PDB file of C-alpha atoms in Angstrom:
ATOM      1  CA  UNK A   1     -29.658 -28.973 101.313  1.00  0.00           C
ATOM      2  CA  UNK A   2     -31.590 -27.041 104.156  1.00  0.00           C
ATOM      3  CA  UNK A   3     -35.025 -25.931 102.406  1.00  0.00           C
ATOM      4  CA  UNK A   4     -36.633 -23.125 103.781  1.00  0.00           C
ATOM      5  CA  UNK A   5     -40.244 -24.170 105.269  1.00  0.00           C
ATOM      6  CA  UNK A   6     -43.347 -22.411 103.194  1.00  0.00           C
ATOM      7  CA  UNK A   7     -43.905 -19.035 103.220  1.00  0.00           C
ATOM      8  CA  UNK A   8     -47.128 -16.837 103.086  1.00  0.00           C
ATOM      9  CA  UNK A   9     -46.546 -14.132 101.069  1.00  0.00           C
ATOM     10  CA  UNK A  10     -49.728 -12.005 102.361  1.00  0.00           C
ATOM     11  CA  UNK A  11     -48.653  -8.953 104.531  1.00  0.00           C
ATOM     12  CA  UNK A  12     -45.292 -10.458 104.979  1.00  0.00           C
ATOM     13  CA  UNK A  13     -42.269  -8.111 105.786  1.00  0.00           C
ATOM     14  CA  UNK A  14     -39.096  -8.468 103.756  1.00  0.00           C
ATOM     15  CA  UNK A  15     -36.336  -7.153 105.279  1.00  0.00           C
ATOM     16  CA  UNK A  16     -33.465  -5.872 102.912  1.00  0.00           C
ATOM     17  CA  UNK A  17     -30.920  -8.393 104.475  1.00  0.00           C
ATOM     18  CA  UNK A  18     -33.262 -10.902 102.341  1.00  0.00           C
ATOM     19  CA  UNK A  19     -33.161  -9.545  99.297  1.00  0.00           C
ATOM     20  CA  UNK A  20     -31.130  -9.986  96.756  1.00  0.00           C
ATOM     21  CA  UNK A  21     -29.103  -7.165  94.448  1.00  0.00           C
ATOM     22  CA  UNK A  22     -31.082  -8.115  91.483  1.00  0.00           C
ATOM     23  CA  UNK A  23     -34.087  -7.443  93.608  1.00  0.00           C
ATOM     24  CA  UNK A  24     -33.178  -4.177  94.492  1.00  0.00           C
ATOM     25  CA  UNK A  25     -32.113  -2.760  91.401  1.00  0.00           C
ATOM     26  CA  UNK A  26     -35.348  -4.241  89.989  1.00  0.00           C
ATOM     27  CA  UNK A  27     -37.202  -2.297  92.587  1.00  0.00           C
ATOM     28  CA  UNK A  28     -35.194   0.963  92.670  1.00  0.00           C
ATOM     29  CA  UNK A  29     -35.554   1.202  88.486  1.00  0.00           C
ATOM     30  CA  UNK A  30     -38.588  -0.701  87.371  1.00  0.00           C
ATOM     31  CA  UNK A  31     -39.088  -2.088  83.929  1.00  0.00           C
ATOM     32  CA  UNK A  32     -42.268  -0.192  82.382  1.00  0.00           C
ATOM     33  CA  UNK A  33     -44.224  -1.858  79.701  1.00  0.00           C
ATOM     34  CA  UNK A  34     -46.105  -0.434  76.764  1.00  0.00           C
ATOM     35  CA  UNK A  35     -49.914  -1.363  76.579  1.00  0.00           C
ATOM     36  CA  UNK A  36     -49.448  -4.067  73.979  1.00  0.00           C
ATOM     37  CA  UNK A  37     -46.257  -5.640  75.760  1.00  0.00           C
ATOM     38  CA  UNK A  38     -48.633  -5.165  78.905  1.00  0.00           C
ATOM     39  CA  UNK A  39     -51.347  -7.178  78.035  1.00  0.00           C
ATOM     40  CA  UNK A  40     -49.182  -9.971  76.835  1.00  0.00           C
ATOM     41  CA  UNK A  41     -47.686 -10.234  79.842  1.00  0.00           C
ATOM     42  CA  UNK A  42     -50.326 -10.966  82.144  1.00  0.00           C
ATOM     43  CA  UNK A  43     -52.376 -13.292  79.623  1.00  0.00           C
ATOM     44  CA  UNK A  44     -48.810 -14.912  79.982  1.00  0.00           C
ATOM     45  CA  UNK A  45     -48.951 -14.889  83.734  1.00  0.00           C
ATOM     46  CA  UNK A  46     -52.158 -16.120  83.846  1.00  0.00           C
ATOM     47  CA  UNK A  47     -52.106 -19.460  85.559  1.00  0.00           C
ATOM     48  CA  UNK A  48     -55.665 -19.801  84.267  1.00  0.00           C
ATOM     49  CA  UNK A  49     -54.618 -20.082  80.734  1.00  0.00           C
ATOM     50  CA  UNK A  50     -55.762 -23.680  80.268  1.00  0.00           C
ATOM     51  CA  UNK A  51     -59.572 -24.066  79.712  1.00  0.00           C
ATOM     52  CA  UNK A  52     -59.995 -25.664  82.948  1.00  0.00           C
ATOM     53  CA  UNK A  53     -59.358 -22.225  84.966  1.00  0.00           C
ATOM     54  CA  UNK A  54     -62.067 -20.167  86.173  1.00  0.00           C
ATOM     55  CA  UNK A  55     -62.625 -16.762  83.777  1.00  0.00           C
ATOM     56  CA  UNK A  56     -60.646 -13.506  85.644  1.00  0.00           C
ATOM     57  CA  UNK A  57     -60.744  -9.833  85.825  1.00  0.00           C
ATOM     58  CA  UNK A  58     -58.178  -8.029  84.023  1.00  0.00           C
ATOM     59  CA  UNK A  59     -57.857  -4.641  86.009  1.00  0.00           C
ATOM     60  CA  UNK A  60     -55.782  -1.434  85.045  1.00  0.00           C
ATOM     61  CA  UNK A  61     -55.005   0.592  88.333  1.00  0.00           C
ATOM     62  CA  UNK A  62     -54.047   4.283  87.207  1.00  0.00           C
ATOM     63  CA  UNK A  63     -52.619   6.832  89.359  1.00  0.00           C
ATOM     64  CA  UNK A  64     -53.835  10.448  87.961  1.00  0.00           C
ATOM     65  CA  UNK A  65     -52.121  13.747  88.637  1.00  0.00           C
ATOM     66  CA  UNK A  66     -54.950  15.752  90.363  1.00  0.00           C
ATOM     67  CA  UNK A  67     -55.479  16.942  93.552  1.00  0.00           C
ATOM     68  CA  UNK A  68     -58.722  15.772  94.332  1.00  0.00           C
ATOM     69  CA  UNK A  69     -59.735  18.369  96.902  1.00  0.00           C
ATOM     70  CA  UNK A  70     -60.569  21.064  94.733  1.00  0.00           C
ATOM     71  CA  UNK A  71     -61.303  18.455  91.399  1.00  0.00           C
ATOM     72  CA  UNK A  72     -63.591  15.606  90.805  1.00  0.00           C
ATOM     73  CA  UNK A  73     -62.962  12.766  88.276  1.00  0.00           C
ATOM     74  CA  UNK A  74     -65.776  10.699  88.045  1.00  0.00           C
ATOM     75  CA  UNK A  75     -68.060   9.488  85.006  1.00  0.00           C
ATOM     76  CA  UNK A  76     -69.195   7.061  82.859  1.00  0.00           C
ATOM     77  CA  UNK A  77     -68.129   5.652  79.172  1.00  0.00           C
ATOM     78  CA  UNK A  78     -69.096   2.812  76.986  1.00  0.00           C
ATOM     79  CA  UNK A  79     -66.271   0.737  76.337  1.00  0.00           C
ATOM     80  CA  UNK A  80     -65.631  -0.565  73.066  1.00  0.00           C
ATOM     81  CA  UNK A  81     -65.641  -4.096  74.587  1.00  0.00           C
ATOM     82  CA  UNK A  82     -67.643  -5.387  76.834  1.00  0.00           C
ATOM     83  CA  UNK A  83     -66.383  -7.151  79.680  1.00  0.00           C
ATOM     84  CA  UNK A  84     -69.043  -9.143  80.622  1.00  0.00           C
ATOM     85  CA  UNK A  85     -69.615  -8.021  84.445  1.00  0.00           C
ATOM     86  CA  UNK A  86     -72.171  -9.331  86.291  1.00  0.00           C
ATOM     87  CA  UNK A  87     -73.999  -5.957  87.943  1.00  0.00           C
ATOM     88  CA  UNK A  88     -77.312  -6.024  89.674  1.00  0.00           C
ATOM     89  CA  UNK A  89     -79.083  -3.401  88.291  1.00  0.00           C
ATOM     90  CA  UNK A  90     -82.079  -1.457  89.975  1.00  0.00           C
ATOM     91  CA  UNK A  91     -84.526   1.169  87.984  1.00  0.00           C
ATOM     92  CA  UNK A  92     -86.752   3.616  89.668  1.00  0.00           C
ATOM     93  CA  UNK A  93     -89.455   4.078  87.384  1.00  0.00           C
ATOM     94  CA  UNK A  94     -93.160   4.552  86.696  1.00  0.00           C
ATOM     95  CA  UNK A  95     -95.458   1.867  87.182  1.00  0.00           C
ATOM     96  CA  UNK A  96     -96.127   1.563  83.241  1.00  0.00           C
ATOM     97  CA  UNK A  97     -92.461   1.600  82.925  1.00  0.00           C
ATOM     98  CA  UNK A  98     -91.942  -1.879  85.335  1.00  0.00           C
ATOM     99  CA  UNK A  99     -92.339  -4.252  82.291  1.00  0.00           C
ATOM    100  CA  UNK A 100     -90.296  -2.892  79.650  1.00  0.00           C
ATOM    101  CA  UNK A 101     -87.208  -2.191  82.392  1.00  0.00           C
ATOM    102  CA  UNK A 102     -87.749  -5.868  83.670  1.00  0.00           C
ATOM    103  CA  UNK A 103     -87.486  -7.049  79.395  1.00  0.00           C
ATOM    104  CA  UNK A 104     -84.387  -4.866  79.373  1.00  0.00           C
ATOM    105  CA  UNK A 105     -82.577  -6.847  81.771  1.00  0.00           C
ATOM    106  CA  UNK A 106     -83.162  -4.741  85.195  1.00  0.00           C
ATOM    107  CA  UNK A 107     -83.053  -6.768  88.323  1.00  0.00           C
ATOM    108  CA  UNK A 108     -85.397  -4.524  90.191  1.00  0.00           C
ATOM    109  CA  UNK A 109     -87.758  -1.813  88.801  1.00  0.00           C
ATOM    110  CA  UNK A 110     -90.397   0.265  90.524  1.00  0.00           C
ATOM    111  CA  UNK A 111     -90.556   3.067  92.715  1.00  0.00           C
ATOM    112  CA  UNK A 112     -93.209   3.588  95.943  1.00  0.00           C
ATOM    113  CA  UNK A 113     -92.081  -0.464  96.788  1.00  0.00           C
ATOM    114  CA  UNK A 114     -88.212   0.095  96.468  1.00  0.00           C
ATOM    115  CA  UNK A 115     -88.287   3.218  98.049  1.00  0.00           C
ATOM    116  CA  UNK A 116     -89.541   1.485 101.096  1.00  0.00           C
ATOM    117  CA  UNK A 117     -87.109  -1.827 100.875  1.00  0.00           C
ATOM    118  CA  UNK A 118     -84.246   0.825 100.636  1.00  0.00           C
ATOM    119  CA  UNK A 119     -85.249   3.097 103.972  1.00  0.00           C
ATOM    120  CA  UNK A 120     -85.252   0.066 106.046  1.00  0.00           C
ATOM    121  CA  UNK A 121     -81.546  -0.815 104.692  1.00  0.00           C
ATOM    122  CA  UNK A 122     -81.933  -2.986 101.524  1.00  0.00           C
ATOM    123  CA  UNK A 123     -79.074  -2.237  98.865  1.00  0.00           C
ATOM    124  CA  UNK A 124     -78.743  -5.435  97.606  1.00  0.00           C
ATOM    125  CA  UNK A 125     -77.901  -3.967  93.875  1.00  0.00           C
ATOM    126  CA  UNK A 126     -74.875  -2.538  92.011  1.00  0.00           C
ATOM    127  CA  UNK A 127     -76.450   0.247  90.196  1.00  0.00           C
ATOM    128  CA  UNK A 128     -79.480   2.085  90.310  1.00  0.00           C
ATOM    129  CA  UNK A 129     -81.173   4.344  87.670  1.00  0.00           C
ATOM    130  CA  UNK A 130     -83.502   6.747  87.901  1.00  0.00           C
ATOM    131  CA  UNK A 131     -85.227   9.564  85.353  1.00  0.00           C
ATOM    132  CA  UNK A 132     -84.902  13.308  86.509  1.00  0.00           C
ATOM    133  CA  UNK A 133     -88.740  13.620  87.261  1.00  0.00           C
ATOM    134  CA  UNK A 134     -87.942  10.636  89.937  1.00  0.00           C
ATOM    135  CA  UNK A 135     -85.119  12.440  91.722  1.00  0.00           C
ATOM    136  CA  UNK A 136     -86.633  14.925  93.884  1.00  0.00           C
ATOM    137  CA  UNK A 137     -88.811  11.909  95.530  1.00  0.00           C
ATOM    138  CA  UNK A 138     -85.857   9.805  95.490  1.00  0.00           C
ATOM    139  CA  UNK A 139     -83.328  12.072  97.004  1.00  0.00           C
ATOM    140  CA  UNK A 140     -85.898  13.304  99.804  1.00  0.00           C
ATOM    141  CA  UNK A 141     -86.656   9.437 100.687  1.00  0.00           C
ATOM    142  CA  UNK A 142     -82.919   7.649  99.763  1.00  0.00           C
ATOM    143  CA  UNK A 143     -80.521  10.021  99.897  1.00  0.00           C
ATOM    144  CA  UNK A 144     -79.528   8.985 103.423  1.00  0.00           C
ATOM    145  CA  UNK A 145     -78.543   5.270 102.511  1.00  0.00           C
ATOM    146  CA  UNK A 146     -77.783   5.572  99.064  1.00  0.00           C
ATOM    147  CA  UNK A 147     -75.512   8.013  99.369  1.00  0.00           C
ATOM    148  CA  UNK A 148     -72.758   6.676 101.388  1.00  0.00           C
ATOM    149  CA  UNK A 149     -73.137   3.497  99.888  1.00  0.00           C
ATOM    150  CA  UNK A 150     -72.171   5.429  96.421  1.00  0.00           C
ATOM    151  CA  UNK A 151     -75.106   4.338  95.184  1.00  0.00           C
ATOM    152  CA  UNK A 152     -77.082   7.235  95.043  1.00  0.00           C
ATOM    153  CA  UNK A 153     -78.393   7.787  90.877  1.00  0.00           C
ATOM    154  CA  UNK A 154     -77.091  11.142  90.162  1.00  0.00           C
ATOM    155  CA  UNK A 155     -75.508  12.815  86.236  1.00  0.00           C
ATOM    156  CA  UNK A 156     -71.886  12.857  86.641  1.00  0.00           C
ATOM    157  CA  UNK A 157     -71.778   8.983  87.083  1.00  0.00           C
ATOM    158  CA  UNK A 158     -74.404   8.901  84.775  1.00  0.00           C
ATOM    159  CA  UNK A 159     -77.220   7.154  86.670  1.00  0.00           C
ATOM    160  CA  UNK A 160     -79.894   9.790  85.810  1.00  0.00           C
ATOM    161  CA  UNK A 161     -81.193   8.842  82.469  1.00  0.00           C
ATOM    162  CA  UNK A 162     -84.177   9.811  80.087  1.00  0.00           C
ATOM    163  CA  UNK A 163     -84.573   6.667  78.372  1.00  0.00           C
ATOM    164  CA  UNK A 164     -84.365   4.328  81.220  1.00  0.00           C
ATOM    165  CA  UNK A 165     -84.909   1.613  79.063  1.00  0.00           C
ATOM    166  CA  UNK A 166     -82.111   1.685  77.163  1.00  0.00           C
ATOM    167  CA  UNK A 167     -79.812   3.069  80.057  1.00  0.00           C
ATOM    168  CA  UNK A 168     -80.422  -0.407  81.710  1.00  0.00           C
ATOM    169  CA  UNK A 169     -80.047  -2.452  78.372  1.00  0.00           C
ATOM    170  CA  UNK A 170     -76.527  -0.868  78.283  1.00  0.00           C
ATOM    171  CA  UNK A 171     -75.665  -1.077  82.016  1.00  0.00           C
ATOM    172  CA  UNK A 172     -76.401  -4.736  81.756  1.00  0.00           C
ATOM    173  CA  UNK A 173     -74.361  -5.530  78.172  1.00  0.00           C
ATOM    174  CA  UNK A 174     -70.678  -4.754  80.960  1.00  0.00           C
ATOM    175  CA  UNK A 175     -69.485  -2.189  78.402  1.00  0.00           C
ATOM    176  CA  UNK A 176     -70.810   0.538  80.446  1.00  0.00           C
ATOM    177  CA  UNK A 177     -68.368   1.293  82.962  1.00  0.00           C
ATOM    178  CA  UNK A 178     -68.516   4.016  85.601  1.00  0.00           C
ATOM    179  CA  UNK A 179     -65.085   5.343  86.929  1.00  0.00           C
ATOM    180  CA  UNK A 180     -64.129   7.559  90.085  1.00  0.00           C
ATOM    181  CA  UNK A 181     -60.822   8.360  91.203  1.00  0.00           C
ATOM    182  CA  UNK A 182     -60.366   8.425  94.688  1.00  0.00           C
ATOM    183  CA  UNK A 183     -57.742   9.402  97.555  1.00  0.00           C
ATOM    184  CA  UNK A 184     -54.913  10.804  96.163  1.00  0.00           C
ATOM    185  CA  UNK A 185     -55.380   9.957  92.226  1.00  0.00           C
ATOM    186  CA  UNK A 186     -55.943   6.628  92.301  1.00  0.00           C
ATOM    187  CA  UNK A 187     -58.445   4.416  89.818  1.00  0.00           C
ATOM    188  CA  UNK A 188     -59.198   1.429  89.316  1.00  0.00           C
ATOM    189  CA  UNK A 189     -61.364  -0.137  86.509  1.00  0.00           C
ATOM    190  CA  UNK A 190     -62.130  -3.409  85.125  1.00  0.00           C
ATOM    191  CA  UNK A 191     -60.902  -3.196  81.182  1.00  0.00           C
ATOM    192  CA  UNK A 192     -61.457  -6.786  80.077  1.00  0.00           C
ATOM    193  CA  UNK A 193     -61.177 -10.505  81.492  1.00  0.00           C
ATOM    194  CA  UNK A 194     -58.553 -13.341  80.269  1.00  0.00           C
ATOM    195  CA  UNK A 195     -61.150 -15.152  78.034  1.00  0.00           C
ATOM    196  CA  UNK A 196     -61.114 -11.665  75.512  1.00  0.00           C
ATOM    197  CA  UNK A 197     -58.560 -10.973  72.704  1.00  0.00           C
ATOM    198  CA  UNK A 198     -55.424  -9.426  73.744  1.00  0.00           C
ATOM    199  CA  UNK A 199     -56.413  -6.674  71.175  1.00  0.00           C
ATOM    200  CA  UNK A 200     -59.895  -6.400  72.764  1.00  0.00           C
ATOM    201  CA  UNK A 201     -58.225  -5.372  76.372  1.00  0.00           C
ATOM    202  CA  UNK A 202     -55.725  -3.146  74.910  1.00  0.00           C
ATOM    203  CA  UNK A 203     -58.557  -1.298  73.257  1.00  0.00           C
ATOM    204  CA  UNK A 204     -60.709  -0.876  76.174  1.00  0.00           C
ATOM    205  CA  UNK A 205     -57.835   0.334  78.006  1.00  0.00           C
ATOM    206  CA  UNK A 206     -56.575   2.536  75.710  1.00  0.00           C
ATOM    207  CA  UNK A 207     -60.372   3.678  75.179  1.00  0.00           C
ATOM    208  CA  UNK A 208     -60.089   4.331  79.393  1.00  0.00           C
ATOM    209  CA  UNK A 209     -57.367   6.682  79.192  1.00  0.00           C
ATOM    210  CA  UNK A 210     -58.305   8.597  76.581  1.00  0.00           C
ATOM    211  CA  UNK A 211     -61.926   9.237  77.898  1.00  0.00           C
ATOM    212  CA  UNK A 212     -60.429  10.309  80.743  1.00  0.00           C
ATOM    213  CA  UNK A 213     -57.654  12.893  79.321  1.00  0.00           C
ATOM    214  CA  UNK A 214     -60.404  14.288  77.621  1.00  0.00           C
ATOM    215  CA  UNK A 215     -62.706  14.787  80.918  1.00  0.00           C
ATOM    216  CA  UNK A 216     -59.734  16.434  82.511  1.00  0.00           C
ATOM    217  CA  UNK A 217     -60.781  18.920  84.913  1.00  0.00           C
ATOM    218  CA  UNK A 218     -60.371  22.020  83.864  1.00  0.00           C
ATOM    219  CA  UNK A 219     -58.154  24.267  86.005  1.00  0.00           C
ATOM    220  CA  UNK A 220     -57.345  21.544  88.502  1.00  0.00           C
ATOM    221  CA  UNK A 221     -54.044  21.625  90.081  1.00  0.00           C
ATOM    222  CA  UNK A 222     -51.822  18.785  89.883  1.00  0.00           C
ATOM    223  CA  UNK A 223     -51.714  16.836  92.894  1.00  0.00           C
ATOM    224  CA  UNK A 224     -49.145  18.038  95.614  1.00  0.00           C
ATOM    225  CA  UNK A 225     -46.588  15.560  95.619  1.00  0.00           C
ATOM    226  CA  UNK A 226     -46.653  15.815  91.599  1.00  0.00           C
ATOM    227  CA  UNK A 227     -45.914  20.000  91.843  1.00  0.00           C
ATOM    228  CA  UNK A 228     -43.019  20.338  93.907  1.00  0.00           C
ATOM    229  CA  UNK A 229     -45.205  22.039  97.011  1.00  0.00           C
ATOM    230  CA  UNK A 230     -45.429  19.944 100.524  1.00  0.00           C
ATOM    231  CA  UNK A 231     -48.908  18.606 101.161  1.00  0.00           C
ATOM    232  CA  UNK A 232     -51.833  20.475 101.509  1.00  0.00           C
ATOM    233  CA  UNK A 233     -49.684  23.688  99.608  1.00  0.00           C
ATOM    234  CA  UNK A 234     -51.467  24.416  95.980  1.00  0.00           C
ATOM    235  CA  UNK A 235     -49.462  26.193  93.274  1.00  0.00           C
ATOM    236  CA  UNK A 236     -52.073  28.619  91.639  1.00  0.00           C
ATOM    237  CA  UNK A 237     -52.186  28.710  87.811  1.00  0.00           C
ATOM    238  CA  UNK A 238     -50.568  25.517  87.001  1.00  0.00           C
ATOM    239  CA  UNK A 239     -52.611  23.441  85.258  1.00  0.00           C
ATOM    240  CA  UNK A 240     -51.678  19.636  84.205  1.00  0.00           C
ATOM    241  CA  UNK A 241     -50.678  18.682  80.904  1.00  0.00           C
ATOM    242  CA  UNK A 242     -52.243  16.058  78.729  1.00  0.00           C
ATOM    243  CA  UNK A 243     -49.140  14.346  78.747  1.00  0.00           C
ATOM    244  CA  UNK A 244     -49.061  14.787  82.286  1.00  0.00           C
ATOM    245  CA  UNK A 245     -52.535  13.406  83.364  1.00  0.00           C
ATOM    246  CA  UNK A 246     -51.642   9.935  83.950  1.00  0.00           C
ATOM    247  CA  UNK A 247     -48.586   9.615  86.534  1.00  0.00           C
ATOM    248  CA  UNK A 248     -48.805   5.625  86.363  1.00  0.00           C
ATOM    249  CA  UNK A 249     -50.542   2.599  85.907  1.00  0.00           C
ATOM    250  CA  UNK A 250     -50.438  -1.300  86.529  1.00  0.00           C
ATOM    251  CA  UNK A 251     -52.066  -3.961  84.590  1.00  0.00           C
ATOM    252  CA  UNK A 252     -53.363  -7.120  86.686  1.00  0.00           C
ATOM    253  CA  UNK A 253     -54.983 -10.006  86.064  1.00  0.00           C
ATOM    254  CA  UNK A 254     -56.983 -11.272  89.261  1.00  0.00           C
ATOM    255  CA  UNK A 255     -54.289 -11.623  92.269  1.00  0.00           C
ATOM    256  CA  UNK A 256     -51.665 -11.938  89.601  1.00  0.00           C
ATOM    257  CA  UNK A 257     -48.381 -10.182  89.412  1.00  0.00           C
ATOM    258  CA  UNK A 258     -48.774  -6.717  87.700  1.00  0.00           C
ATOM    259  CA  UNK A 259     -46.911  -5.001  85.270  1.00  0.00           C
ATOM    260  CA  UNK A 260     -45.786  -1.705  85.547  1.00  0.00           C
ATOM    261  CA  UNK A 261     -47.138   0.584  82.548  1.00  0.00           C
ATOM    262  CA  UNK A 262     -45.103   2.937  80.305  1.00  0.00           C
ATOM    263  CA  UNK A 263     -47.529   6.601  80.710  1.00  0.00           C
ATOM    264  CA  UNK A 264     -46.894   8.277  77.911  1.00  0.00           C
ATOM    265  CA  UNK A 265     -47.149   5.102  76.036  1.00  0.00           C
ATOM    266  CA  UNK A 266     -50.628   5.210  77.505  1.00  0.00           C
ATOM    267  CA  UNK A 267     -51.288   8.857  75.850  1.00  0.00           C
ATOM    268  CA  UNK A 268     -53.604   8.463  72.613  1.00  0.00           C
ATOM    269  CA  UNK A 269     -51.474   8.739  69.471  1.00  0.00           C
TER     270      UNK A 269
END
């Protein structure tokens, strides 16, 4: 028997000639899984299920029906679970302040000395927090690198904080999670890691979703290939659905295989 030599399987084109029919029905009607029968699966798949493998991400990637031009989905929630996530965290703050944020967990507190490491380049952080007095000093002298970096502390990703204390306490505990869809829909979040219950993920992910049906932009059009109209065409007065919200989703464990989620088995009951 001739065996084929080994193949990489990054980036590689598959022409149709080597596929089989059971591969292309697979592909042309997908098998969608509910939550529960998703998270089973790739704790299943998970090569790292001995106790010698290294701890992974498990990652739901959502595709939301929004057009994102005239809509913004972005926030912050507390996730039932936490899944442990290792994020640098950086407070602007008074000088009295420096201690307490430093007890709390912060990697970096201060103000006059950050704001200097920061306009020569330095964003060597995850997160950065800052109280509303701050802003106006921070914006005028950070705006410029923060900013594309997404860094930038502002309310809607809920960055700008009153009790900074606290807000860092919680940002470092990984069951804070900040969201953003970008593109054309598309989100991804970290919901859990393979060392948590099965019923711990499914939680957080079902926590996810519905945080983010109820956000729903009010008065946002669906996106364009999702209303029937060519690209870049908007259908006034048609807003989306609850039960229309999220288009699709994929569960993944690391570089795993994902599995294909069922949406309205996503939809709160």
């Amino acid at each position: 028997v001739k065996l084929r030599p080994e193949r990489s399987f990054a980036k590689e084109t598959v022409t149709l000639e080597d596929k089989t029919e059971v591969q292309v029905q697979a592909e042309a009607a997908p098998v969608l899984a509910t939550p529960f029968q998703a998270v089973r699966l790739v704790h299943a798949f998970h090569v790292g299920s001995c106790r010698k493998a290294p701890r992974e991400d498990v990652t739901v990637s959502l595709k939301l029906n929004v057009d994102l031009r005239s809509a913004s989905v972005r926030g912050v929630c507390k996730l039932p679970h936490g899944v442990g996530a290792d994020v640098r965290v950086l407070a602007f703050c008074a000088d009295e302040l420096v201690a307490p944020v430093l007890a709390a967990g912060a990697d970096f507190a201060g103000l006059a000395n950050l704001i200097e490491k920061i306009r020569k380049g330095w964003t060597d952080f995850d997160r950065a927090l800052a109280t509303p007095e701050l802003m106006p000093e921070i914006t005028r002298t950070c705006a410029r690198v923060l900013g594309p970096r997404k860094l930038m502390p502002n309310l809607k990703s809920g960055t700008v904080v009153t009790n900074v204390v606290e807000a860092v306490a919680e940002a470092k505990s990984g069951a804070q999670l900040e969201y953003r869809a970008v593109g054309d829909g598309d989100l991804i979040a970290v919901v859990g890691h393979t060392e948590m219950a099965n019923s711990q993920v499914l939680e957080n992910m079902k926590f996810l979703v519905n945080t983010l049906i109820r956000s729903k932009p009010k008065g946002a059009p669906p996106a364009p290939d999702a209303q029937g109209a060519r690209p870049g065409k908007l259908i006034k007065n048609r807003e989306v659905a609850p039960d229309e919200y999220v288009m699709a989703g994929i569960l993944q464990v690391g570089n795993g295989p994902g599995v294909a989620l069922e949406p309205k088995a996503m939809l709160p009951s």
